Amino acid sequence: MTGVKGEWPLYEVFVRGKRGLNHVHVGSLHAADDEMAVRHARDVYTRRNEGVSIWVVRADAITASSPDEKDPLFAPSGDKVYRHPTFYDIPEDVPHL
Amino acid sequence: MTTTVDEAQLLEDFEHTVAQHDRIEPRDWMPERYRKTLVRQIAQHAHSEIIGMQPEGNWITRAPSLRRKAILLAKVQDEAGHGLYLYSATETLGVSRDELTQMLLEGRQKYSSIFNYPTLSYADVGTIGWLVDGAAICNQVPLCRTSYGPYGRAMIRICKEESFHQRQGYELLMTMMRGTDEQRAMVQESVDRFWWPSLMMFGPPDDQSPNTAQSMAWGIKRDTNDDLRQKFVDMSVPQAEALGVTLPDPELAWNADRGHYDFGSPDWEEFAQVVGGNGPCNAQRIAHRRRAHDEGAWVREAAMAFAAKQVDA
Amino acid sequence: MSHDPETSTQTSPYEDLYGGGDAAHWAFGTGFEDPLAGLGAGEAAAVPEGVSPRDLATYSLMLADDALVMSHRLSQWCSNAPELEDDVALANIALDLLGQARLLLTRASAADPAVVPTLPEGSPVPAEDALAYFRGDQDFLNVRLVEGEDADFAEAVVRLLVFATWRLALLSRLRDSSDPVLAAVASKGVKELTYHRDYAGRWFVTLAQGTEGSRARLLAALDRLWPMRPELTKGHAVESRLAQCGVGVDPTTVGDEVDDVLGQVFAAADVARPDAAGLAGVQGRTGRDGLHTEAFGRMLAEMQVVARAHPTGRW
């Protein structure tokens, strides 16, 4: 079992550390769905600090514009946050792509 | 693939950014070798965190006090978190966690050789904290300023927790040294086993480390292997004295001219053996990881199937 | 090289090595608030009027041992979970329960020091560890549900769902205990167990509705564990006596709530409530009487081996 079909999608996590502050991007995680992503975010990113507010969003649902970032692959705005794996040859020959 | 900007211009922009000690971010153009080197380095670091859960996890069920059990469980949990942050950093470079896991299981990417040594007494939990985490910190603190943004940000969080782990490990050894004669002997025996492998964690001597120069130019690496090793020895000697243990190196001596400790050479033959897959625990560590991954497959698939049904409903 | 914590700077990764700084929250998961902070030393040791100290200690041990053994089994998932995120989640739950166990063991020893095993003269082992590591298996008072090693993730989910549902029902009532220590421990525990139950409940539904294979595994796990369910709300004479004087909770009073909550999860998962009979005891004795499973003896042997080899050791 290689697990590729079971690989959970990537989510981005935003946390409001305390009232009065914006939600800030703190990192990513994998989850099968939004509910699970929220639970995982709580466990992974706020396990030492209760009571904060968490947002999660699937990484592939974010639209990005970064004119400052020099990327020839994409139009200057309205694209994905990360380069998608299929744009690349993987460092070594990786099966299941 | 379409190229809309001249590649020479992109390379110039990239090198300018790195030279300014500014950060490269995921959507930036980057030389393919930079990307590959980063993927290899971050993945190796992530794998080390995940495989590193095993030697310490080996003692969770036998921790001799409830306080130590809580500390150890929290620490191994942190390592899972560190692996997770680092896999995420690699994903910004276009390689998924699942692909990285496959490469680990197939032996195409490495992890730190220190974790191919067995943990044979509870003192090893302390020694790993003190020496292994200490060596890791020496390696990792400079990486908080690494040129690749997501890697540096992951490292800041990781270093914060690692420094606490190191303190906990040292504190365990200090406590044991105040205990019984058997406990003191246990600490010394553990330090004897882990001292040399800890020195090997910095990698081969500089004259045998071909990638160092390019990695330093790219700001992926900030100090040479030998410089970091020296720093670690200088830091550890007074800590060993305060602890009351002997470091197992007859050549260890203060050199006033250099302002550093002189020390002996690790057994690089053993290092080659362990890196080459023949260490005491290489096969066991990978088999454990493979079993956990394979046994989890049906759970991961069930969650995806459930999520798909929720969308359809 | 000297190191003075007073002069070290934020940029030094070694600032914490020799102490200084309040960094405890980096070590103990979510449990870094001391739930007994509001209590004076006297209050933390006093036994409420009209309560037998031995009964209070025994009751505290029952609740402590449930949490301690469940935590131990969950901790065995560390580095074995289906995905890294669940490694972290299961460790969080194990840490929460370990925290509850430690407070309750300390409560037991304070209520009646005679329950703490005697160690060699001069042993520095604290009471919580003497109780955890130096009691024999028949001195443990946990229910048998928590003792088994999980055969797979489905079993972990079912065990945790049943356990957390039951313990949450107990602790939410125990918040009103006339013993301020038990009330404080329960207060903290309720927040934790609410999350544990939610985690297990969601996974229960996910596995039941996921794939054919996951559903089969879940149902098999439920069949294996369901015979342990009746013991949870059977009740023991000590629990009954402490409930009568307002210190404890009688488990026989939470059976309906447990079944109701589990019924809601079963409905969401489209799973029928199993029809299995309760696991028999031996001459009527079950977990609360010190009668345990074979698996428990092996678990305890492993858990206690290092501590028992060094009865005067310092850790």
XYZ file of C-alpha atoms in Angstrom:
725
model
C 0.000 0.000 0.000
C 1.705 3.209 -1.091
C -0.968 5.408 0.352
C -1.024 8.016 -2.416
C -4.753 7.743 -2.841
C -5.083 8.151 0.901
C -2.880 11.220 1.125
C -4.714 13.984 2.866
C -4.711 17.428 1.229
C -2.585 20.271 2.511
C -4.165 22.973 4.680
C -2.804 26.331 5.737
C -3.324 27.344 9.355
C -3.922 30.863 10.697
C -4.028 31.581 14.394
C -5.170 34.609 16.390
C -2.880 34.478 19.401
C -5.074 36.747 21.499
C -7.918 39.184 21.161
C -7.010 42.360 19.333
C -4.586 40.687 16.947
C -4.994 39.494 13.384
C -4.949 35.874 12.444
C -1.413 35.062 11.361
C -0.213 32.240 9.152
C 1.576 29.747 11.400
C 2.123 26.779 9.129
C 0.548 23.883 7.304
C -0.779 20.424 7.983
C -2.623 17.590 6.313
C -6.233 16.628 6.932
C -8.953 14.756 5.114
C -11.505 17.548 5.512
C -12.097 20.945 7.110
C -13.306 19.556 10.435
C -10.269 17.383 10.810
C -8.026 20.266 9.791
C -9.345 22.412 12.628
C -8.774 19.643 15.134
C -5.296 18.985 13.837
C -4.490 22.683 13.898
C -5.462 22.838 17.536
C -3.286 19.848 18.356
C -0.266 20.807 16.310
C -0.127 24.587 16.496
C -1.881 25.616 19.703
C -1.325 22.670 22.020
C 0.384 24.848 24.553
C -1.971 27.752 24.373
C -5.696 27.270 24.803
C -8.360 29.691 23.822
C -6.954 31.067 20.598
C -8.906 31.401 17.368
C -7.971 29.175 14.459
C -8.667 29.437 10.728
C -7.843 26.665 8.315
C -8.126 26.702 4.554
C -7.119 24.236 1.905
C -3.874 25.400 0.331
C -5.264 24.873 -3.157
C -8.186 27.187 -2.365
C -5.978 30.208 -1.782
C -5.483 32.674 -4.579
C -2.160 34.431 -4.434
C -0.611 37.511 -5.908
C 3.046 38.203 -5.253
C 4.420 40.632 -7.822
C 7.550 40.925 -5.693
C 8.294 37.235 -6.076
C 10.098 36.449 -9.289
C 8.265 33.533 -10.758
C 8.317 32.908 -14.464
C 5.871 30.046 -14.305
C 2.806 32.015 -13.477
C 0.941 35.110 -14.375
C 1.767 37.899 -11.910
C -1.448 37.527 -9.983
C -4.297 35.220 -9.219
C -2.473 31.978 -8.769
C -1.609 29.323 -6.229
C 0.395 29.838 -3.090
C 2.885 27.107 -3.854
C 4.297 25.660 -6.978
C 2.320 22.579 -7.725
C 4.275 19.319 -7.749
C 3.306 18.494 -11.319
C 5.216 21.510 -12.607
C 8.411 19.811 -11.608
C 10.424 16.778 -12.121
C 10.849 15.323 -8.660
C 14.461 15.180 -7.404
C 14.738 11.483 -8.018
C 12.456 9.190 -9.928
C 9.408 9.047 -7.725
C 6.669 6.590 -8.594
C 2.939 7.204 -8.424
C 2.866 10.586 -10.113
C 6.605 25.088 -18.957
C 6.598 28.633 -20.248
C 9.397 31.041 -19.591
C 8.234 34.610 -19.476
C 11.318 36.188 -17.982
C 14.859 35.818 -19.120
C 16.618 33.157 -17.074
C 19.854 35.095 -16.689
C 17.898 37.982 -15.210
C 16.155 35.599 -12.811
C 19.444 34.120 -11.695
C 20.822 37.588 -11.099
C 17.774 38.527 -9.031
C 18.105 35.317 -7.044
C 21.770 35.816 -6.309
C 21.178 39.425 -5.380
C 18.480 38.405 -2.903
C 20.725 35.795 -1.303
C 23.714 38.134 -1.192
C 21.591 40.740 0.606
C 20.779 38.037 3.213
C 17.171 38.481 2.200
C 14.860 35.485 2.005
C 13.842 33.417 -0.983
C 10.120 32.650 -0.854
C 8.193 29.750 -2.390
C 6.999 31.494 -5.562
C 10.401 32.955 -6.364
C 12.390 31.569 -9.205
C 15.343 29.558 -7.917
C 18.095 27.539 -9.559
C 17.124 23.909 -9.850
C 20.180 22.795 -7.897
C 19.272 25.156 -5.049
C 15.829 23.642 -4.953
C 17.118 20.087 -5.037
C 19.715 20.760 -2.376
C 17.066 22.334 -0.162
C 14.640 19.460 -0.661
C 17.368 16.981 0.229
C 18.483 18.933 3.291
C 15.053 19.765 4.698
C 13.757 16.267 3.998
C 16.743 14.731 5.753
C 16.070 16.975 8.708
C 12.360 16.085 8.725
C 13.106 12.374 8.479
C 15.558 12.729 11.369
C 12.815 14.165 13.565
C 10.423 11.357 12.675
C 12.931 8.516 12.967
C 14.284 10.237 16.083
C 10.971 9.578 17.814
C 11.862 5.890 18.008
C 15.008 5.701 20.159
C 13.434 7.911 22.820
C 9.945 6.524 22.340
C 11.538 3.199 23.227
C 11.530 4.368 26.868
C 8.106 6.005 27.204
C 6.480 2.875 28.607
C 9.339 2.357 31.066
C 9.927 5.932 32.247
C 10.785 5.560 35.939
C 8.692 8.449 37.281
C 5.430 10.001 36.157
C 7.056 13.397 35.805
C 9.720 11.949 33.507
C 7.085 10.084 31.569
C 5.193 13.321 30.930
C 8.388 15.118 29.897
C 9.458 12.321 27.570
C 6.052 11.909 25.971
C 5.815 15.655 25.384
C 9.282 15.641 23.879
C 8.621 12.816 21.457
C 5.385 14.550 20.565
C 7.389 17.713 19.806
C 9.518 15.687 17.422
C 6.424 14.621 15.507
C 5.511 18.303 15.329
C 8.991 19.257 14.117
C 8.857 16.629 11.403
C 5.471 17.956 10.409
C 6.691 21.578 10.169
C 9.672 20.518 8.095
C 7.687 18.323 5.741
C 5.452 21.359 5.243
C 8.488 23.465 4.354
C 9.465 20.868 1.767
C 5.974 20.901 0.331
C 6.431 24.566 -0.546
C 9.153 23.324 -2.898
C 6.762 21.061 -4.732
C 7.381 17.699 -3.079
C 4.589 16.133 -1.048
C 4.918 14.491 2.344
C 3.865 11.198 0.874
C 6.611 11.339 -1.737
C 9.153 12.168 0.937
C 7.948 9.288 3.080
C 8.351 6.918 0.154
C 11.884 8.145 -0.429
C 12.702 7.597 3.246
C 11.249 4.096 3.241
C 13.055 3.187 0.038
C 16.354 4.466 1.398
C 16.664 7.203 -1.224
C 16.771 9.961 1.370
C 18.705 9.800 4.597
C 18.209 10.802 8.208
C 20.722 11.595 10.919
C 22.865 8.548 11.650
C 22.742 9.157 15.376
C 19.307 7.550 15.444
C 20.743 4.288 14.201
C 22.300 3.802 17.629
C 20.239 1.943 20.231
C 18.964 3.417 23.499
C 19.957 0.929 26.188
C 19.194 2.619 29.507
C 17.025 5.420 30.809
C 20.136 7.592 31.069
C 20.181 7.571 27.269
C 17.068 9.730 27.332
C 19.058 12.363 29.220
C 22.173 11.949 27.119
C 20.237 12.319 23.899
C 18.745 15.526 25.257
C 22.069 16.909 26.380
C 24.466 15.811 23.626
C 22.337 14.897 20.616
C 19.896 17.779 20.951
C 22.844 19.991 21.862
C 24.633 19.047 18.666
C 21.416 19.463 16.710
C 21.008 22.966 18.120
C 24.529 23.895 17.028
C 23.585 22.754 13.548
C 20.147 24.300 13.558
C 20.402 27.726 15.155
C 22.265 29.163 12.142
C 19.508 27.757 9.936
C 16.974 30.118 11.490
C 18.672 32.657 9.204
C 18.811 30.366 6.198
C 18.058 31.906 2.811
C 14.860 29.925 2.238
C 11.992 31.596 4.110
C 9.752 28.631 4.983
C 12.729 26.618 6.232
C 13.972 29.450 8.418
C 10.530 30.028 9.899
C 10.141 26.330 10.727
C 13.591 26.350 12.315
C 12.789 29.255 14.624
C 9.932 27.320 16.146
C 11.949 24.124 16.300
C 14.999 25.691 17.934
C 12.866 27.163 20.678
C 11.620 23.723 21.622
C 14.967 21.996 21.096
C 16.745 24.250 23.544
C 14.193 23.270 26.117
C 14.696 19.608 25.332
C 18.404 19.989 25.825
C 17.874 21.554 29.210
C 15.512 18.755 30.229
C 18.015 16.112 29.184
C 20.780 17.755 31.119
C 18.545 18.144 34.128
C 17.707 14.421 34.063
C 21.408 13.561 34.076
C 22.090 16.042 36.892
C 19.311 14.474 38.937
C 20.586 10.947 38.312
C 24.101 12.016 39.308
C 22.672 13.032 42.690
C 21.094 9.578 43.026
C 22.679 6.191 43.612
C 26.049 4.795 42.525
C 24.238 2.620 39.994
C 22.593 5.684 38.506
C 25.906 7.547 38.256
C 27.426 4.545 36.510
C 24.452 4.445 34.170
C 24.995 8.094 33.214
C 28.712 7.608 32.581
C 28.123 4.490 30.494
C 25.555 6.336 28.420
C 27.839 9.333 27.829
C 30.627 6.926 26.840
C 28.396 5.451 24.140
C 26.951 8.691 22.784
C 29.907 11.099 22.846
C 31.553 10.004 19.620
C 28.356 9.514 17.630
C 27.359 13.042 18.734
C 30.566 14.448 17.235
C 29.793 12.580 14.013
C 26.477 14.410 13.772
C 28.296 17.393 12.269
C 29.195 15.342 9.243
C 32.553 14.459 7.726
C 35.597 16.732 8.101
C 35.516 19.824 5.891
C 38.061 18.462 3.412
C 35.694 15.556 2.755
C 32.504 17.592 2.544
C 32.179 18.518 -1.143
C 28.847 20.356 -0.974
C 29.718 22.750 1.826
C 31.067 25.617 -0.303
C 28.044 25.836 -2.600
C 25.608 25.487 0.300
C 27.328 28.285 2.178
C 27.241 30.523 -0.885
C 23.517 29.950 -1.132
C 22.975 30.662 2.523
C 21.527 27.183 3.092
C 24.412 26.363 5.350
C 26.124 28.961 7.490
C 29.104 27.261 9.172
C 31.411 24.429 8.190
C 31.185 20.984 9.771
C 34.480 21.346 11.609
C 33.657 24.811 12.948
C 30.389 23.559 14.373
C 32.051 20.468 15.823
C 34.626 22.631 17.584
C 31.922 24.876 18.954
C 30.058 21.850 20.292
C 33.148 20.414 22.007
C 33.988 23.791 23.567
C 30.471 24.042 24.887
C 30.193 20.461 26.142
C 33.434 20.149 28.135
C 32.438 22.524 30.944
C 28.960 21.052 30.961
C 30.453 17.573 31.452
C 32.593 18.900 34.291
C 29.589 20.449 35.991
C 27.791 17.149 35.616
C 30.681 15.099 36.983
C 31.120 12.794 34.005
C 34.234 12.069 31.964
C 34.152 12.484 28.202
C 35.734 9.367 26.660
C 38.533 11.123 24.755
C 42.108 10.950 26.109
C 43.171 13.666 23.668
C 40.699 16.180 25.015
C 42.681 19.178 26.359
C 42.424 22.946 26.464
C 44.636 24.636 23.888
C 45.366 28.160 25.098
C 46.950 29.162 21.801
C 43.884 28.333 19.804
C 41.463 29.290 22.546
C 39.669 26.012 21.937
C 39.723 22.432 23.163
C 41.771 19.944 21.176
C 40.015 16.650 20.713
C 40.474 13.267 19.084
C 39.046 12.068 15.831
C 35.817 10.084 15.738
C 35.908 6.645 14.166
C 35.027 7.657 10.616
C 35.084 4.029 9.572
C 32.184 3.348 11.925
C 30.475 6.483 10.644
C 30.724 5.167 7.079
C 29.271 1.846 8.204
C 26.302 3.476 9.891
C 25.659 5.934 7.058
C 25.984 3.056 4.640
C 23.059 1.268 6.284
C 24.962 -1.113 8.501
C 24.453 0.652 11.831
C 23.041 -1.178 14.843
C 19.458 -0.035 14.208
C 19.165 1.090 10.561
C 16.941 -1.765 9.430
C 14.863 -1.683 12.603
C 14.146 2.059 12.358
C 12.980 1.871 8.750
C 10.937 -1.268 9.404
C 9.163 0.514 12.270
C 8.381 3.528 10.101
C 7.194 1.341 7.245
C 4.924 -0.668 9.525
C 3.343 2.463 11.019
C 2.863 3.938 7.543
C 1.407 0.758 6.069
C -0.833 0.040 9.044
C -2.142 3.599 8.874
C -3.024 3.377 5.179
C -6.542 2.055 5.697
C -7.229 4.834 8.222
C -6.026 7.585 5.886
C -8.069 6.128 3.045
C -11.163 5.846 5.235
C -10.875 9.523 6.140
C -10.596 10.507 2.479
C -13.548 8.311 1.548
C -15.588 9.836 4.369
C -14.651 13.372 3.323
C -15.674 12.616 -0.264
C -19.065 11.351 0.913
C -19.618 14.513 2.946
C -19.027 16.615 -0.162
C -21.425 14.471 -2.194
C -24.115 14.516 0.466
C 32.846 28.585 29.660
C 30.645 30.141 32.249
C 26.972 30.583 31.779
C 25.004 33.140 33.674
C 21.305 32.993 32.979
C 21.001 36.616 34.064
C 23.189 37.867 31.262
C 22.287 35.490 28.484
C 20.490 37.054 25.591
C 17.424 36.049 23.663
C 19.568 35.042 20.730
C 21.330 32.319 22.669
C 19.712 28.939 22.225
C 21.372 27.819 25.431
C 19.751 30.396 27.641
C 17.611 27.755 29.286
C 20.190 25.081 29.794
C 20.985 25.794 33.407
C 17.622 27.064 34.469
C 15.934 30.410 34.671
C 12.867 31.466 32.774
C 9.432 29.994 33.174
C 9.469 27.483 30.360
C 7.328 24.785 31.927
C 4.676 25.273 29.280
C 7.035 23.866 26.685
C 7.165 20.559 28.471
C 3.818 19.357 29.604
C 1.404 19.718 26.763
C -1.756 21.553 27.608
C -1.620 20.831 31.317
C 0.570 23.667 32.437
C -1.989 25.412 34.568
C -1.953 24.107 38.100
C -5.585 23.306 38.868
C -4.820 23.334 42.580
C -3.241 26.784 42.488
C -6.158 28.303 44.379
C -5.922 25.841 47.244
C -3.782 26.251 50.335
C -1.555 23.419 51.525
C -4.030 22.583 54.274
C -6.978 22.403 51.912
C -5.070 20.132 49.544
C -4.558 17.587 52.305
C -7.670 17.910 54.482
C -10.327 15.238 54.351
C -13.909 16.579 54.335
C -15.853 15.946 57.505
C -17.676 12.659 57.785
C -15.542 10.943 55.143
C -13.314 7.982 55.835
C -9.750 8.897 54.800
C -9.231 5.389 53.481
C -12.400 5.617 51.389
C -11.336 8.958 49.935
C -7.887 7.579 49.130
C -9.374 4.467 47.554
C -11.787 6.496 45.468
C -8.967 8.776 44.296
C -6.937 5.717 43.343
C -9.815 4.341 41.282
C -10.046 7.518 39.221
C -6.261 7.864 39.093
C -5.653 4.317 37.926
C -8.246 4.566 35.148
C -6.439 7.614 33.792
C -2.933 6.268 34.360
C -3.509 2.977 32.560
C -5.479 4.564 29.713
C -2.691 7.126 29.298
C -0.090 4.383 29.202
C -1.883 2.518 26.450
C -2.386 5.695 24.423
C 1.278 6.595 24.808
C 2.135 3.353 23.016
C 0.718 4.941 19.855
C 3.545 7.458 19.833
C 5.413 6.987 16.504
C 2.803 4.400 15.455
C -0.217 6.542 14.519
C -1.749 6.559 11.014
C -0.493 10.090 10.314
C 1.802 12.565 12.092
C -1.116 14.777 13.059
C -2.664 11.869 14.948
C 0.628 11.078 16.646
C 0.430 14.575 18.075
C -3.268 14.293 18.961
C -2.993 10.943 20.735
C 0.031 12.141 22.691
C -1.951 15.213 23.783
C -4.709 12.994 25.114
C -2.239 10.691 26.865
C -0.587 13.722 28.478
C -3.907 15.106 29.680
C -4.815 11.801 31.318
C -1.370 11.405 32.833
C -1.796 14.849 34.373
C -5.141 13.844 35.864
C -3.632 10.622 37.221
C -0.778 12.431 38.951
C -3.078 14.859 40.733
C -5.360 12.048 41.857
C -2.511 9.848 43.088
C -1.238 12.764 45.110
C -4.761 13.278 46.445
C -4.885 9.621 47.509
C -1.580 9.805 49.339
C -2.563 13.002 51.127
C -5.942 11.624 52.177
C -4.472 8.449 53.647
C -0.687 8.050 53.609
C -1.158 4.397 54.577
C -2.118 3.553 50.981
C 1.386 4.465 49.773
C 3.729 1.454 49.535
C 6.663 1.503 51.911
C 10.045 2.046 50.293
C 13.545 1.585 51.745
C 14.671 4.098 54.362
C 15.755 7.346 52.742
C 14.156 6.690 49.361
C 13.462 9.985 47.573
C 10.628 8.499 45.487
C 7.585 10.809 45.760
C 4.200 9.422 46.762
C 2.726 9.576 43.245
C 5.564 7.399 41.964
C 5.477 5.028 44.922
C 1.812 4.462 44.096
C 2.330 4.111 40.348
C 5.468 2.014 40.388
C 5.503 0.051 43.629
C 1.979 -1.288 43.942
C 1.323 -4.800 42.712
C -1.209 -5.397 39.975
C -3.936 -6.438 42.407
C -3.600 -3.132 44.242
C -4.617 -1.251 41.100
C -8.295 -0.330 41.009
C -8.870 0.660 37.374
C -11.647 -0.810 35.250
C -10.643 -3.527 32.797
C -11.653 -1.496 29.726
C -8.415 0.510 29.844
C -6.048 -2.432 30.158
C -5.842 -3.938 26.687
C -3.269 -3.115 24.074
C -5.010 -1.713 20.997
C -5.055 -4.211 18.151
C -5.500 -1.404 15.621
C -6.530 2.239 15.341
C -10.222 1.276 15.324
C -9.824 -0.292 18.729
C -8.096 2.807 20.061
C -10.981 4.920 18.785
C -13.699 2.715 20.296
C -11.898 2.376 23.627
C -11.332 6.106 23.843
C -14.904 6.922 22.864
C -16.405 4.682 25.544
C -13.845 5.713 28.141
C -14.050 9.458 27.541
C -17.847 9.428 27.405
C -18.028 7.640 30.741
C -15.296 9.645 32.457
C -16.731 12.932 31.229
C -20.091 11.981 32.734
C -18.360 11.189 36.041
C -16.130 14.248 36.192
C -18.803 16.732 35.187
C -20.693 15.651 38.327
C -17.526 15.493 40.402
C -17.022 19.242 39.872
C -19.547 19.645 42.692
C -17.604 17.442 45.086
C -17.328 18.717 48.626
C -13.651 17.822 48.406
C -12.058 20.898 46.834
C -9.181 18.919 45.379
C -11.403 16.441 43.565
C -13.622 19.310 42.409
C -10.626 21.168 40.974
C -9.230 18.089 39.247
C -12.664 17.382 37.785
C -13.028 20.934 36.530
C -9.805 20.705 34.596
C -10.583 17.195 33.437
C -13.967 18.096 31.993
C -12.420 20.455 29.450
C -9.888 17.838 28.459
C -12.323 14.953 28.227
C -14.762 16.971 26.165
C -12.044 17.189 23.571
C -11.063 13.517 23.901
C -14.653 12.452 23.379
C -14.978 14.721 20.379
C -11.787 13.343 18.839
C -12.880 9.746 19.323
C -16.482 10.402 18.283
C -15.476 12.002 14.995
C -13.081 9.187 14.202
C -15.768 6.661 15.120
C -18.147 8.145 12.569
C -15.364 8.543 10.001
C -14.274 4.924 10.238
C -17.860 3.665 10.268
C -18.719 5.659 7.144
C -15.333 5.571 5.427
C -14.610 2.389 3.510
C -15.991 -1.113 3.797
C -12.734 -2.172 5.363
C -12.694 0.591 7.953
C -16.287 -0.125 8.894
C -15.521 -3.820 9.351
C -12.574 -3.016 11.586
C -14.607 -0.567 13.634
C -17.446 -3.014 14.172
C -15.009 -5.755 15.134
C -13.352 -3.468 17.673
C -16.725 -2.494 19.079
C -17.655 -6.157 19.463
C -14.405 -6.888 21.278
C -14.686 -3.983 23.710
C -18.405 -3.768 24.357
C -18.377 -6.524 27.031
C -16.261 -4.109 29.136
C -18.984 -1.445 29.071
C -21.249 -2.721 31.917
C -18.382 -2.756 34.418
C -18.033 1.025 34.027
C -21.389 1.751 35.621
C -21.621 -1.221 37.960
C -20.494 0.723 40.989
C -18.408 -0.258 43.982
C -19.218 0.091 47.674
C -16.578 2.807 48.115
C -18.004 4.844 45.233
C -21.460 4.478 46.663
C -20.390 5.594 50.168
C -18.514 8.617 48.848
C -21.448 9.606 46.662
C -23.712 9.527 49.693
C -21.578 12.054 51.532
C -21.218 14.378 48.536
C -17.569 13.686 47.786
C -17.780 11.190 44.938
C -20.003 10.194 42.055
C -21.880 6.906 41.993
C -21.204 5.395 38.544
C -24.587 3.680 38.534
C -26.128 7.144 38.101
C -24.313 7.957 34.851
C -25.282 4.854 32.868
C -28.178 6.529 31.080
C -26.106 9.522 30.049
C -23.325 7.280 28.775
C -25.757 5.203 26.745
C -27.498 8.296 25.445
C -24.291 9.933 24.228
C -22.991 6.702 22.729
C -26.394 6.220 21.116
C -26.056 9.578 19.359
C -22.635 8.625 18.024
C -23.888 5.211 16.941
C -26.794 6.853 15.128
C -24.508 9.284 13.305
C -22.292 6.359 12.357
C -25.236 4.126 11.422
C -23.972 1.470 13.810
C -26.249 -0.748 15.888
C -25.600 -0.920 19.600
C -23.928 -4.271 20.283
C -25.896 -6.819 22.163
C -23.038 -8.545 23.985
C -23.253 -9.548 27.628
C -20.933 -7.958 30.150
C -17.591 -9.558 30.838
C -17.883 -11.724 33.955
C -15.715 -11.189 36.981
C -14.078 -13.795 39.185
C -16.197 -14.554 42.240
C -17.879 -11.270 41.430
C -14.641 -9.298 41.528
C -13.732 -6.965 38.658
C -11.276 -4.107 38.022
C -12.400 -1.931 40.943
C -11.710 -4.914 43.230
C -8.181 -5.409 41.911
C -9.123 -8.219 39.532
C -7.504 -7.541 36.172
C -6.697 -8.989 32.756
C -3.569 -10.907 31.815
C -2.539 -8.049 29.537
C -2.500 -5.684 32.502
C 0.082 -7.697 34.415
C 2.448 -7.555 31.459
C 1.828 -3.853 30.958
C 2.579 -3.118 34.582
C 5.739 -5.232 34.549
C 7.063 -3.111 31.701
C 5.940 0.172 33.218
C 7.532 -0.536 36.593
C 10.745 -2.291 35.608
C 13.171 0.644 35.801
C 11.642 2.254 38.859
C 11.666 -1.041 40.771
C 15.292 -1.708 39.896
C 16.190 1.561 41.657
C 13.941 1.919 44.714
C 16.228 4.599 46.138
C 16.950 6.237 42.780
C 16.402 9.863 41.857
C 14.824 10.753 38.537
